Coordinates of C-alpha atoms in Angstrom, one line a residue:
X1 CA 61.6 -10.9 -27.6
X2 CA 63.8 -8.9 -25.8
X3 CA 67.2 -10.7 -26.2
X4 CA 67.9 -13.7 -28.0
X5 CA 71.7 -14.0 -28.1
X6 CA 73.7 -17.9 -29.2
X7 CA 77.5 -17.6 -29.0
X8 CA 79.5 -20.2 -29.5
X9 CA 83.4 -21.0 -28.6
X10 CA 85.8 -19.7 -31.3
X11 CA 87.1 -22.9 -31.4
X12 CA 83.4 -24.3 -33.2
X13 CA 84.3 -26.1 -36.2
X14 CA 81.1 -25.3 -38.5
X15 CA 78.7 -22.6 -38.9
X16 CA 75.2 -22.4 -38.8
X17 CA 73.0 -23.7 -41.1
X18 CA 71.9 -21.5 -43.5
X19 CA 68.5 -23.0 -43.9
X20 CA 67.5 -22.3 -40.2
X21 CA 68.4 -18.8 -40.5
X22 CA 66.3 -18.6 -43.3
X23 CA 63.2 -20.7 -41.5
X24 CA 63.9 -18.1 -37.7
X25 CA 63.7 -14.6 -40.3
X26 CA 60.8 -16.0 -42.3
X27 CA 58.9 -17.2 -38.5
X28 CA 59.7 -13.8 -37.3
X29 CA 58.0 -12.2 -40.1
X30 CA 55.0 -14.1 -40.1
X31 CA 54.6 -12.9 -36.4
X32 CA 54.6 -9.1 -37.8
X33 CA 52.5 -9.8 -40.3
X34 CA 49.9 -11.2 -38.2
X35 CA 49.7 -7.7 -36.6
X36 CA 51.4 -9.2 -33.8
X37 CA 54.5 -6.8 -32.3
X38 CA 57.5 -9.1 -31.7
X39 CA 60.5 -6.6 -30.2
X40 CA 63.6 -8.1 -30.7
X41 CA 67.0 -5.6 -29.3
X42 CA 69.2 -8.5 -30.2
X43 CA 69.8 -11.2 -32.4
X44 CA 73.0 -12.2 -32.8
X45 CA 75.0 -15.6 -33.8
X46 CA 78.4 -15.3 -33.2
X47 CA 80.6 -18.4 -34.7
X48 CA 84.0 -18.7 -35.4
X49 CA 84.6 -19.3 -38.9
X50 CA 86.4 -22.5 -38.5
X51 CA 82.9 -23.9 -36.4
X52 CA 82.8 -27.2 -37.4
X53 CA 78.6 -28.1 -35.9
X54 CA 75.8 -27.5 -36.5
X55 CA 72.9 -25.4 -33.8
X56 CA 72.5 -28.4 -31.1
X57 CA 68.9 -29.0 -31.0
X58 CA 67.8 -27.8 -28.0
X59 CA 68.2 -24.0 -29.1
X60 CA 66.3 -24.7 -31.9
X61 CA 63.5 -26.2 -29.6
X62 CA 63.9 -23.1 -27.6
X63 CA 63.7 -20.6 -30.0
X64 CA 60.5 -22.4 -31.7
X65 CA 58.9 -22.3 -28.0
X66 CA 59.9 -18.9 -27.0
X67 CA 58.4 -17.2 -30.4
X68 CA 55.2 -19.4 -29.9
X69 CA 55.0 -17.6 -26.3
X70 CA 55.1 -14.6 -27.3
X71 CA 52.1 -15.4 -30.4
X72 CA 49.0 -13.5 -29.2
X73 CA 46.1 -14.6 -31.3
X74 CA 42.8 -12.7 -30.9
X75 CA 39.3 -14.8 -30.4
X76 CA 35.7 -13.2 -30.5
X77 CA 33.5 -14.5 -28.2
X78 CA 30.0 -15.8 -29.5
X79 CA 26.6 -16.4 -27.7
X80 CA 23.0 -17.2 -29.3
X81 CA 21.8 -14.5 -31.7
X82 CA 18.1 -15.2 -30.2
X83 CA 17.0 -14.9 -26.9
X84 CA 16.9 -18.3 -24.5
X85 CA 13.9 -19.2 -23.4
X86 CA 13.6 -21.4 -20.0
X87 CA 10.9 -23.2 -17.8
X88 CA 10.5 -22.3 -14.4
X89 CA 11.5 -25.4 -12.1
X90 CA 13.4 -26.7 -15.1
X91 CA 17.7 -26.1 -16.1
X92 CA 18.7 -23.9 -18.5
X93 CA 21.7 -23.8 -20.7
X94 CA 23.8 -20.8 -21.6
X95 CA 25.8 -21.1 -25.0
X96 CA 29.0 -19.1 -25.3
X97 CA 32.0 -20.2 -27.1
X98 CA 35.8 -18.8 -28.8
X99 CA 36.3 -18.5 -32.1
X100 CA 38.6 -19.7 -33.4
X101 CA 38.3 -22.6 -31.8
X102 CA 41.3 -22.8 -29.2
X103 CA 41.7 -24.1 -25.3
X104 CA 40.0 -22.1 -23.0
X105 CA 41.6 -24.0 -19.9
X106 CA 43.7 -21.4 -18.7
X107 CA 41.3 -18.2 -19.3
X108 CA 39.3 -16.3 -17.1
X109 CA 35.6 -16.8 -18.0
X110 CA 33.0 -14.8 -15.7
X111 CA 29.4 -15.0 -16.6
X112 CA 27.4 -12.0 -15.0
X113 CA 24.7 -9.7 -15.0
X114 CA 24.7 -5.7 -14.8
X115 CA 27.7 -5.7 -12.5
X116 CA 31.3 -7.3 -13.2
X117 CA 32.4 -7.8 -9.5
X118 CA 28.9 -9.4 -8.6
X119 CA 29.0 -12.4 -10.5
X120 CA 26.9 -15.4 -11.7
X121 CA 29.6 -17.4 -12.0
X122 CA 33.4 -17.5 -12.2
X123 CA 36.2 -19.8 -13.5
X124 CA 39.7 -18.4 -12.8
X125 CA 42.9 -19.9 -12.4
X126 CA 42.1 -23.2 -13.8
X127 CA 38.8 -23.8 -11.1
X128 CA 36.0 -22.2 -10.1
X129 CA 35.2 -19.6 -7.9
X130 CA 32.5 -18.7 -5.4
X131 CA 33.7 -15.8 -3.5
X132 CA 31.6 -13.2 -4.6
X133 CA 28.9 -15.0 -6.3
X134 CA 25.3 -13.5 -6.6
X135 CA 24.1 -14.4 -3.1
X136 CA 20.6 -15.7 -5.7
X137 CA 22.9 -18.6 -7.7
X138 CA 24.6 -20.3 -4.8
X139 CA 24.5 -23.9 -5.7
X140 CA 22.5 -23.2 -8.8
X141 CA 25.4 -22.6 -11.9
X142 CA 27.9 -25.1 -13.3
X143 CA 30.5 -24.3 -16.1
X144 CA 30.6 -27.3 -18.3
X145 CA 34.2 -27.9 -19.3
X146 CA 33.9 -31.2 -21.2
X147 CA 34.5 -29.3 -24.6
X148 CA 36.8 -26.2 -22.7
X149 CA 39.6 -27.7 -25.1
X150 CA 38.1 -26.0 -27.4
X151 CA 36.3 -23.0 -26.3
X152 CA 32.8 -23.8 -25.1
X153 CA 32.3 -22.6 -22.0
X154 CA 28.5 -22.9 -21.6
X155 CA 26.9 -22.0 -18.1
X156 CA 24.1 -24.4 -16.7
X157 CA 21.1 -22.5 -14.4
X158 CA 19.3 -25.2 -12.2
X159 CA 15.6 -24.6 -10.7
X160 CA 14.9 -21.6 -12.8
X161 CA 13.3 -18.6 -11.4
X162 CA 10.9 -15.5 -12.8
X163 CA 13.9 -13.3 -11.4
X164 CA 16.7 -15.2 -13.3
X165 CA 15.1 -13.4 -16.5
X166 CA 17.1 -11.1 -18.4
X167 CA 20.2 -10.1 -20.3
X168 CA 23.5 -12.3 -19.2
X169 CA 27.0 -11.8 -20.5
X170 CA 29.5 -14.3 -21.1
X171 CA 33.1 -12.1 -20.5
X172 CA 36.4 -14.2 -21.5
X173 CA 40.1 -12.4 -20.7
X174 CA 43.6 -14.4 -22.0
X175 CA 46.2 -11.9 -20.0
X176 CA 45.5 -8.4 -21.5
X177 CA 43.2 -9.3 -24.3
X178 CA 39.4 -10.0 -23.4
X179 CA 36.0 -10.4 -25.2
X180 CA 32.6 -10.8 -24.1
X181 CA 29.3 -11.7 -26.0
X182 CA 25.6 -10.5 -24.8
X183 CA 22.3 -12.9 -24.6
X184 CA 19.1 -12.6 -23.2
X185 CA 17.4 -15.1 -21.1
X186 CA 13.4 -15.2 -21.2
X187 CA 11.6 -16.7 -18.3
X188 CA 8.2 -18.9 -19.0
X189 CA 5.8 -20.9 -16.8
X190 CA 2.6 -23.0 -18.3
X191 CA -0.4 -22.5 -15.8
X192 CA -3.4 -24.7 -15.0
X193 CA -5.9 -25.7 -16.8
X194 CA -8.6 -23.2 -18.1
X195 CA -11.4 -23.4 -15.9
X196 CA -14.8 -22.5 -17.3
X197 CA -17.8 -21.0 -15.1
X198 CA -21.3 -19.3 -15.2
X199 CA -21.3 -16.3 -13.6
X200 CA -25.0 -15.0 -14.1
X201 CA -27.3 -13.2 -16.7
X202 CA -25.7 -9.9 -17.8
X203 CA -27.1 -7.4 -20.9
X204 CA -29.6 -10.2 -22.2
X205 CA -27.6 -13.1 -21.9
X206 CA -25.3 -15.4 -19.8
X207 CA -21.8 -14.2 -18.6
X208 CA -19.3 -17.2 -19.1
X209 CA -16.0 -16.6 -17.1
X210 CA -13.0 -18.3 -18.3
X211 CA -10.1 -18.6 -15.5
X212 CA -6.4 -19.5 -15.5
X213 CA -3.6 -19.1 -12.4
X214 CA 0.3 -19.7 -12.9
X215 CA 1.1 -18.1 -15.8
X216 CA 4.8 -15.8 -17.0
X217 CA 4.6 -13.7 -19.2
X218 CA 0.8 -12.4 -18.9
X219 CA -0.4 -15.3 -21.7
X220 CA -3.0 -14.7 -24.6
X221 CA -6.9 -15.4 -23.8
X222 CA -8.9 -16.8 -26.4
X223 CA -12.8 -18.2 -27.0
X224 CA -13.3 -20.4 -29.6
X225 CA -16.2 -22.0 -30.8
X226 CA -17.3 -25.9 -31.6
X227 CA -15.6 -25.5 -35.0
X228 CA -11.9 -23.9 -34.0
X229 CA -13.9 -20.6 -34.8
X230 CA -12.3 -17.6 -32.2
X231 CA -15.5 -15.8 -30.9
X232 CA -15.0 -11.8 -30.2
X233 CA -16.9 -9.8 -27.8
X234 CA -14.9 -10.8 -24.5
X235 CA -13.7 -8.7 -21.4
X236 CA -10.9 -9.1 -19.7
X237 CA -9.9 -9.2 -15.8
X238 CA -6.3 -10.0 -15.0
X239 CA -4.4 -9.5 -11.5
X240 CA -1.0 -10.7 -10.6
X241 CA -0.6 -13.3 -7.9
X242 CA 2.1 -12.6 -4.9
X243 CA 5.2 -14.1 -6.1
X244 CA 4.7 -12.5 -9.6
X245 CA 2.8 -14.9 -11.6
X246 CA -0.4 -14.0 -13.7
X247 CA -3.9 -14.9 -13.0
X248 CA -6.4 -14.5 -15.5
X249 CA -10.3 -14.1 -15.5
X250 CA -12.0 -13.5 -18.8
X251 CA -15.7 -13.4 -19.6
X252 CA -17.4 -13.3 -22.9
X253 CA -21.4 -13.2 -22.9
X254 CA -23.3 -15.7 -24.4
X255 CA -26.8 -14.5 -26.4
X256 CA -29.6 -16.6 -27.8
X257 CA -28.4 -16.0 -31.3
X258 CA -24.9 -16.5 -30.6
X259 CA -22.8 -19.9 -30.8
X260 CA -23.5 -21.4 -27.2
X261 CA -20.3 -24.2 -27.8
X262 CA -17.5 -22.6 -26.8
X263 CA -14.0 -23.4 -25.2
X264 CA -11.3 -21.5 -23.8
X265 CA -7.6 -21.9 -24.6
X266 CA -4.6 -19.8 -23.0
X267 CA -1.0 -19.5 -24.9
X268 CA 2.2 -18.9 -23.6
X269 CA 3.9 -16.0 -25.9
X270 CA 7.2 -16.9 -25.4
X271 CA 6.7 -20.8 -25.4
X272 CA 4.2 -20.3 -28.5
X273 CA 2.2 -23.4 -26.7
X274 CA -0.9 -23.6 -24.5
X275 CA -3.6 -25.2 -22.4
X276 CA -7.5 -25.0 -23.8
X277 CA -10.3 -25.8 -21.7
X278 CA -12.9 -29.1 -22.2
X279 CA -16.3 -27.5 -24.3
X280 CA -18.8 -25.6 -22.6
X281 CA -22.1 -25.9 -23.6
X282 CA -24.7 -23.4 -22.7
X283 CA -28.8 -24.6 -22.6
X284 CA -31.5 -22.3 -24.0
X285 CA -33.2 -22.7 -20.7
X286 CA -30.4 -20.7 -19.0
X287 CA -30.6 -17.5 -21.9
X288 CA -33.3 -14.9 -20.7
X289 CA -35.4 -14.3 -23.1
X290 CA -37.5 -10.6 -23.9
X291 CA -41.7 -11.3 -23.0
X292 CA -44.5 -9.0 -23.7
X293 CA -44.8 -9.3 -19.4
X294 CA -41.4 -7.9 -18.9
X295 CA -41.9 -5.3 -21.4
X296 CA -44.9 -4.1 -18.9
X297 CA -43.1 -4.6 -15.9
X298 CA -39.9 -2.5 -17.3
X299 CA -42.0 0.4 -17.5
X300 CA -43.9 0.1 -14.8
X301 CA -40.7 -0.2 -12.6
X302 CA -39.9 3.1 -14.8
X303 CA -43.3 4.6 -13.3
X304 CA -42.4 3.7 -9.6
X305 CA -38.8 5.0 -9.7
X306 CA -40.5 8.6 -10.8
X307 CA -42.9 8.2 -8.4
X308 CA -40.4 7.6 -5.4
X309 CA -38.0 10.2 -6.4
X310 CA -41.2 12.8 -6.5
X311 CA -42.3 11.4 -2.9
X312 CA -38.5 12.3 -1.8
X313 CA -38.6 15.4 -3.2
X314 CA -41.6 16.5 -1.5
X315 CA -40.5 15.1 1.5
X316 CA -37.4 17.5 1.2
X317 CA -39.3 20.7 1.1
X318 CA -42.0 19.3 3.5
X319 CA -38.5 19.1 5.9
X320 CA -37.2 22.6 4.9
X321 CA -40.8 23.4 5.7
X322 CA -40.8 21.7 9.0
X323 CA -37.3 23.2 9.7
X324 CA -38.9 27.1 9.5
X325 CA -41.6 26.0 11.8
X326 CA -39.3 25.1 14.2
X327 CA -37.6 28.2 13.9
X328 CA -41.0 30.1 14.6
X329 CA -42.0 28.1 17.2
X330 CA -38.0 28.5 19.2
X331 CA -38.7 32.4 18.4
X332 CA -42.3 32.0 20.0
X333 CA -41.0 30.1 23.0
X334 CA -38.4 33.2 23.4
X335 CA -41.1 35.6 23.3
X336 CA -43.0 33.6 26.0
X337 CA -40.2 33.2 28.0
X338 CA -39.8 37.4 28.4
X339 CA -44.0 37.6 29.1
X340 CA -42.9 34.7 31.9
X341 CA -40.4 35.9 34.0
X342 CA -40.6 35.1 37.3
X343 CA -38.2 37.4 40.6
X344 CA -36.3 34.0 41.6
X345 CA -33.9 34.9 45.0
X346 CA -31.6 32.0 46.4
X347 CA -32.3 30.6 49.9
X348 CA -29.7 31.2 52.4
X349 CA -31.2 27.6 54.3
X350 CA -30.1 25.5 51.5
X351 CA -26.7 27.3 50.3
X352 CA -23.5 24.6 50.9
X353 CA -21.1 26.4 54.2
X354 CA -18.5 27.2 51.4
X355 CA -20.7 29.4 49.4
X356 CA -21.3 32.7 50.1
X357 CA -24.6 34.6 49.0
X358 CA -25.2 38.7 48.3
X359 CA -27.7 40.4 51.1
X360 CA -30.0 40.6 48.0
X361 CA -29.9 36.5 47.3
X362 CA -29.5 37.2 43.8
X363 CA -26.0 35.9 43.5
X364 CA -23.5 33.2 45.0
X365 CA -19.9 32.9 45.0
X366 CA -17.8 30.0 46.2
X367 CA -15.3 30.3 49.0
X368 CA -11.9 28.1 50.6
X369 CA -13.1 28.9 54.0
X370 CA -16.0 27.3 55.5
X371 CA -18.4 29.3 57.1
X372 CA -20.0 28.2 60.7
X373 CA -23.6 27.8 59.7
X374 CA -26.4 25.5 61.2
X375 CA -26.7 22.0 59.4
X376 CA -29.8 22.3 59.2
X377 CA -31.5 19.4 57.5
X378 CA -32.6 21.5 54.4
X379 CA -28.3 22.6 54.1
X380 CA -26.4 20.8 51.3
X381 CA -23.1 19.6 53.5
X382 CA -21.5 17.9 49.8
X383 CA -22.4 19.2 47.1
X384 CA -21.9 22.8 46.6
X385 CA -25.1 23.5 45.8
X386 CA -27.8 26.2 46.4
X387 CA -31.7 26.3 45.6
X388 CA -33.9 29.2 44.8
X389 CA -36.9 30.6 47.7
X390 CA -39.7 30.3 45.2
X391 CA -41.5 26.9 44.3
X392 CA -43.1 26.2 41.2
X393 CA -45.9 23.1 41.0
X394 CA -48.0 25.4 37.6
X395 CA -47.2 27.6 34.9
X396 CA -44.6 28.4 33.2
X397 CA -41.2 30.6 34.9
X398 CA -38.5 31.7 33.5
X399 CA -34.8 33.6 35.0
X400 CA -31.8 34.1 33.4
X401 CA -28.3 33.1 35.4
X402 CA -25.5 35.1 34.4
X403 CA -22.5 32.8 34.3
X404 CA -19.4 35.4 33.3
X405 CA -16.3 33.4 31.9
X406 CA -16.6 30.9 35.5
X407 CA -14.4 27.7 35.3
X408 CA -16.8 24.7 36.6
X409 CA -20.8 25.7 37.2
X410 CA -24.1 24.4 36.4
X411 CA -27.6 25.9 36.6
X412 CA -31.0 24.6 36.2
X413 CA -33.7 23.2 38.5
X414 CA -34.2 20.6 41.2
X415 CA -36.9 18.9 42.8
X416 CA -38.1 20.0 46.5
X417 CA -37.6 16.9 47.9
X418 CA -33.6 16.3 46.0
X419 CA -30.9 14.7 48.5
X420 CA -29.2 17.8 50.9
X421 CA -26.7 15.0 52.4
X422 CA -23.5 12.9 51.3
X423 CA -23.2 12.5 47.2
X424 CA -25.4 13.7 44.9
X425 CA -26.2 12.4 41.3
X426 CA -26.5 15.3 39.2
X427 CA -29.1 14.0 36.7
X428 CA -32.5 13.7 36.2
X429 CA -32.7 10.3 38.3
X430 CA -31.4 12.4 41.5
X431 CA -34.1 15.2 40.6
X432 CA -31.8 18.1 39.2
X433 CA -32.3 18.9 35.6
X434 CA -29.4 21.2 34.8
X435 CA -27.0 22.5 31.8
X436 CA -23.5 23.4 33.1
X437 CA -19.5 23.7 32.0
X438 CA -16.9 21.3 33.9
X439 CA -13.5 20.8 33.0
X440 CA -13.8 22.8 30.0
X441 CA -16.8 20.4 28.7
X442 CA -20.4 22.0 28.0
X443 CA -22.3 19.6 28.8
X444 CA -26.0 18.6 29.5
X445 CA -26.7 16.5 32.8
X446 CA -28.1 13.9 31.6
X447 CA -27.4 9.8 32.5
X448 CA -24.8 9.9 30.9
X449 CA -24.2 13.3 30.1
X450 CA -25.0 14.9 27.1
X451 CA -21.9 17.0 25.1
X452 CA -23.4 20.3 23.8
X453 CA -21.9 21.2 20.4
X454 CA -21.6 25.2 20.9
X455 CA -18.4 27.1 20.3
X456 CA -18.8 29.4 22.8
X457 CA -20.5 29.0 26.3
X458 CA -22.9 31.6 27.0
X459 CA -22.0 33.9 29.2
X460 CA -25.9 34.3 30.3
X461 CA -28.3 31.8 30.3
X462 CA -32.3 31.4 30.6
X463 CA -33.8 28.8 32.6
X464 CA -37.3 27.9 31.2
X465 CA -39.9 26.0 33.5
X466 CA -43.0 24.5 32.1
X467 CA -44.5 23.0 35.2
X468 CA -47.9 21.9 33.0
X469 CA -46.1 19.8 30.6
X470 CA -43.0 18.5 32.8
X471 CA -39.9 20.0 30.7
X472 CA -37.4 22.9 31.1
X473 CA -35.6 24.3 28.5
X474 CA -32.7 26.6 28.1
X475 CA -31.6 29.4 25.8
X476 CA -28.9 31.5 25.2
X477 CA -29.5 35.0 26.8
X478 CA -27.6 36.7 24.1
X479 CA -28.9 35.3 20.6
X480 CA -31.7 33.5 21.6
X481 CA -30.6 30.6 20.2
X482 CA -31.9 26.7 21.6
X483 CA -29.0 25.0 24.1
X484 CA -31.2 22.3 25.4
X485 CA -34.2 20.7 26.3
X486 CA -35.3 18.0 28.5
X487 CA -38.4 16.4 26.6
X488 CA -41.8 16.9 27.9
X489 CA -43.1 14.9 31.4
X490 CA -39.3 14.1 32.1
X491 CA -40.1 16.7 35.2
X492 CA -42.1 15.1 37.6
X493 CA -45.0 16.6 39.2
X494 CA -44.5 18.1 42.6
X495 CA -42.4 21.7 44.2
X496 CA -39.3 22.4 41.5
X497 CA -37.1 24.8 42.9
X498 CA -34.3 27.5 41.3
X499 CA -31.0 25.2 41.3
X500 CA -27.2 26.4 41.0
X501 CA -23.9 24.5 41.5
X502 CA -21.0 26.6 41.8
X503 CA -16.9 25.9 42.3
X504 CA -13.8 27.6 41.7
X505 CA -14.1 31.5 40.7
X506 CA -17.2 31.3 38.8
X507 CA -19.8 33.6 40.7
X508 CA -23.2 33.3 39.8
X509 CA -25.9 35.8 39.3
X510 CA -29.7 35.4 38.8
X511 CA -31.8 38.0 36.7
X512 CA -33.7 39.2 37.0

């Protein structure tokens, strides 16, 4: 109170009672006593000692209303001591009321979550407010102010949902002074139905699967048998559905000696209530049973496992065995192919105008300028092709072609009789049968071409002719190692002749 001052004329014919300076000091000191700071600089009553009246009544009223302003009583703010448990798809109600018990009408009440500026839901300035509500709980909260009088303030949730669980807090403010109290909100849902199934014979009897969808919190499995018995020896499959919601599978097996009436019953934890299944009942005709004839056939299926995993293993070294034969018979072929070297020479008749051969025929380069030569009908005019002098219809003849580090070649034989004008197909079906690097790409010439895995292309390679059994081979020059072979009577019979193909700096040489 920072001044309370009544003056009255000098010409006031009574003073003031003594009675209601007794009942303002004794008001004044309640207030202090109460813990409550009234400030008062100054309180005067000035009267003339000849006043004649008494205080009119309205100061009194005044005073009374003024000191009743300034009364700040405290309040604590009180939610449920247990958690509140809701339904989803149901409404929930939120306790939280003042004590004492006083009007709550003109208070702020806020009900939120983690943070205070993102609310749940607000009342302020005598209505409520939806500003900066959770965007989650538009249209979904309502303050119930039928007993706001006296300081329930209880906050209604429609159409509950899994993420509405958690903790909540109800925060009331009367000017400076505010309290809040905290509760926590559980979130439950009831599934289907237990369903109960067969799902086969497992370890000597009959796997019984028990399954349940819709259920918050993961709920509590249990088997129980005709008499309310629970049965033990169950496993347990559980996976969560997409919006959050548990599905459960559990399986218990069922034995000749055990209690085939069973039922399954799932609980909610937090509701404490659940759903059981009807009663399953499982026929002796269903349970396998242990015969002398499956005894015998156990071992014998024993006997036959050893037996194929001995076969396998001897078909393993019989393959490591097979693999150093082929390696003796690729280092016999090499040895053949030196005892069957044949003087090969390129024909200057067949050799395209933009290649140019050596005086000795024993090597080819290509060229940008095209030479004037004859077209005679045995001249390739297309491809830039070239085929050796010698023929081969018997035997076996072998030459190596040295290839350097050339950009786009090929090498291997052709037939006499292959195409000399207009497009060529480089494959067996157009009588070449050839090995050669294009575009970076080792590569056999097959239809379609065959990719050879080597890391590096040889720079010299041997040509291997076997007229008797239709099939050429080549080798690496250096190491002796396999490149490729076409398989045996893919060269027909008739004149096979040397054949190169050669394009942009990669000069070819025959040896020897």
């Amino acid at each position: 109170m920072k001044v309370l001052s009544i003056c009255h004329s000098s010409r006031a014919s009574s003073s003031l009672p003594d009675f209601i300076i007794f009942f303002i000091t004794f008001y004044v000191h309640k207030l202090e006593s109460d813990q409550v700071t009234v400030k008062m600089k100054v309180l005067s009553f000035c009267h003339n000692s000849r006043a004649s009246s008494a205080l009119p009544g309205f100061i009194i009223f005044f005073l009374t209303f003024y000191v009743h302003q300034i009364e700040s009583a405290p309040f604590t703010v009180i939610g449920p001591d247990h958690p509140v448990i809701a339904i989803v798809g149901e409404d929930i109600l939120l306790p939280c009321h003042l004590s004492p018990s006083m009007s709550a009408e003109n208070m702020e009440v806020r009900w939120f979550r983690s943070e205070f500026a993102s609310f749940v839901h607000l009342y302020q300035y005598g209505k409520d407010q939806y500003e900066q509500q959770m965007p989650d709980y538009h249209g979904r909260t309502q303050l119930l102010k039928d007993g706001i009088m006296d300081g329930n303030v209880p906050l209604r949730i429609v159409n509950i949902r899994l993420s509405d669980e958690g903790q909540y807090r109800c925060f009331v403010q009367d000017g400076v002074f505010y309290e809040e109290a905290v509760l926590e909100l559980k979130v439950a849902a009831s599934g289907s139905t237990p369903h109960i199934s067969v799902d086969g014979h497992q370890d000597g009897g009959i796997r019984v699967v028990c399954q349940s969808a819709g259920w918050y919190p993961e709920p509590e499995v249990l088997w129980r048998d005709l008499s309310g018995q629970p049965l033990s020896l169950s496993t347990e499959t559980k996976s969560e559905e997409e919006h959050g919601f548990f599905e459960i599978k559990n399986s218990i097996i069922i034995t000749e000696n055990s209690n085939q009436d069973l039922s399954c019953s799932i609980r909610n934890t937090h509701l404490n209530q659940g759903k059981e299944s009807i009663t399953f009942y499982i026929s002796d005709s269903f349970i396998p049973r242990v015969s002398p004839w499956m005894v015998t056939w156990s071992v014998t299926l024993v006997i036959l496992l050893a037996f194929i995993i001995f076969t396998l293993y001897l078909f393993k070294l019989r393959g490591k065995h097979l693999d150093t034969i082929s390696e003796l018979h690729t280092e016999l072929e090499w040895r053949r192919s030196l005892s069957d070297a044949a003087n090969v020479t390129l024909d200057p008749g067949t050799a395209h105008p933009d290649l140019v051969l050596s005086e000795d025929g024993k090597s080819v380069t290509w060229t940008d300028t095209r030479q004037d030569l004859p077209d005679n009908p045995e001249r390739f005019d297309t491809e830039l092709c070239v085929l050796g002098c010698e023929g081969f219809t018997s035997g076996r003849h072998c030459w190596e072609v040295e290839v350097g580090d050339g950009l786009d070649w090929a090498v291997g034989v052709a037939r006499e009789s292959v195409r000399r004008k207009g497009g060529i197909c480089l494959s067996p079906e157009g009588g070449i049968w050839a090995v050669g690097l294009w575009q970076d790409q080792f590569r056999a010439l097959t239809s379609p071409v065959t990719p050879l895995s080597r890391r590096q292309v040889p720079s010299r390679i041997r040509v291997c002719l076997d007229c008797d059994r239709g099939q050429v081979t080549f080798f690496d020059a250096g190491d002796q190692a396999p490149i490729f072979t076409f398989p045996p009577a893919s060269v027909p019979g008739g004149r096979i002749h040397p054949w190169l193909w050669v394009w942009w700096e990669s000069p070819l040489r025959l040896w020897p």
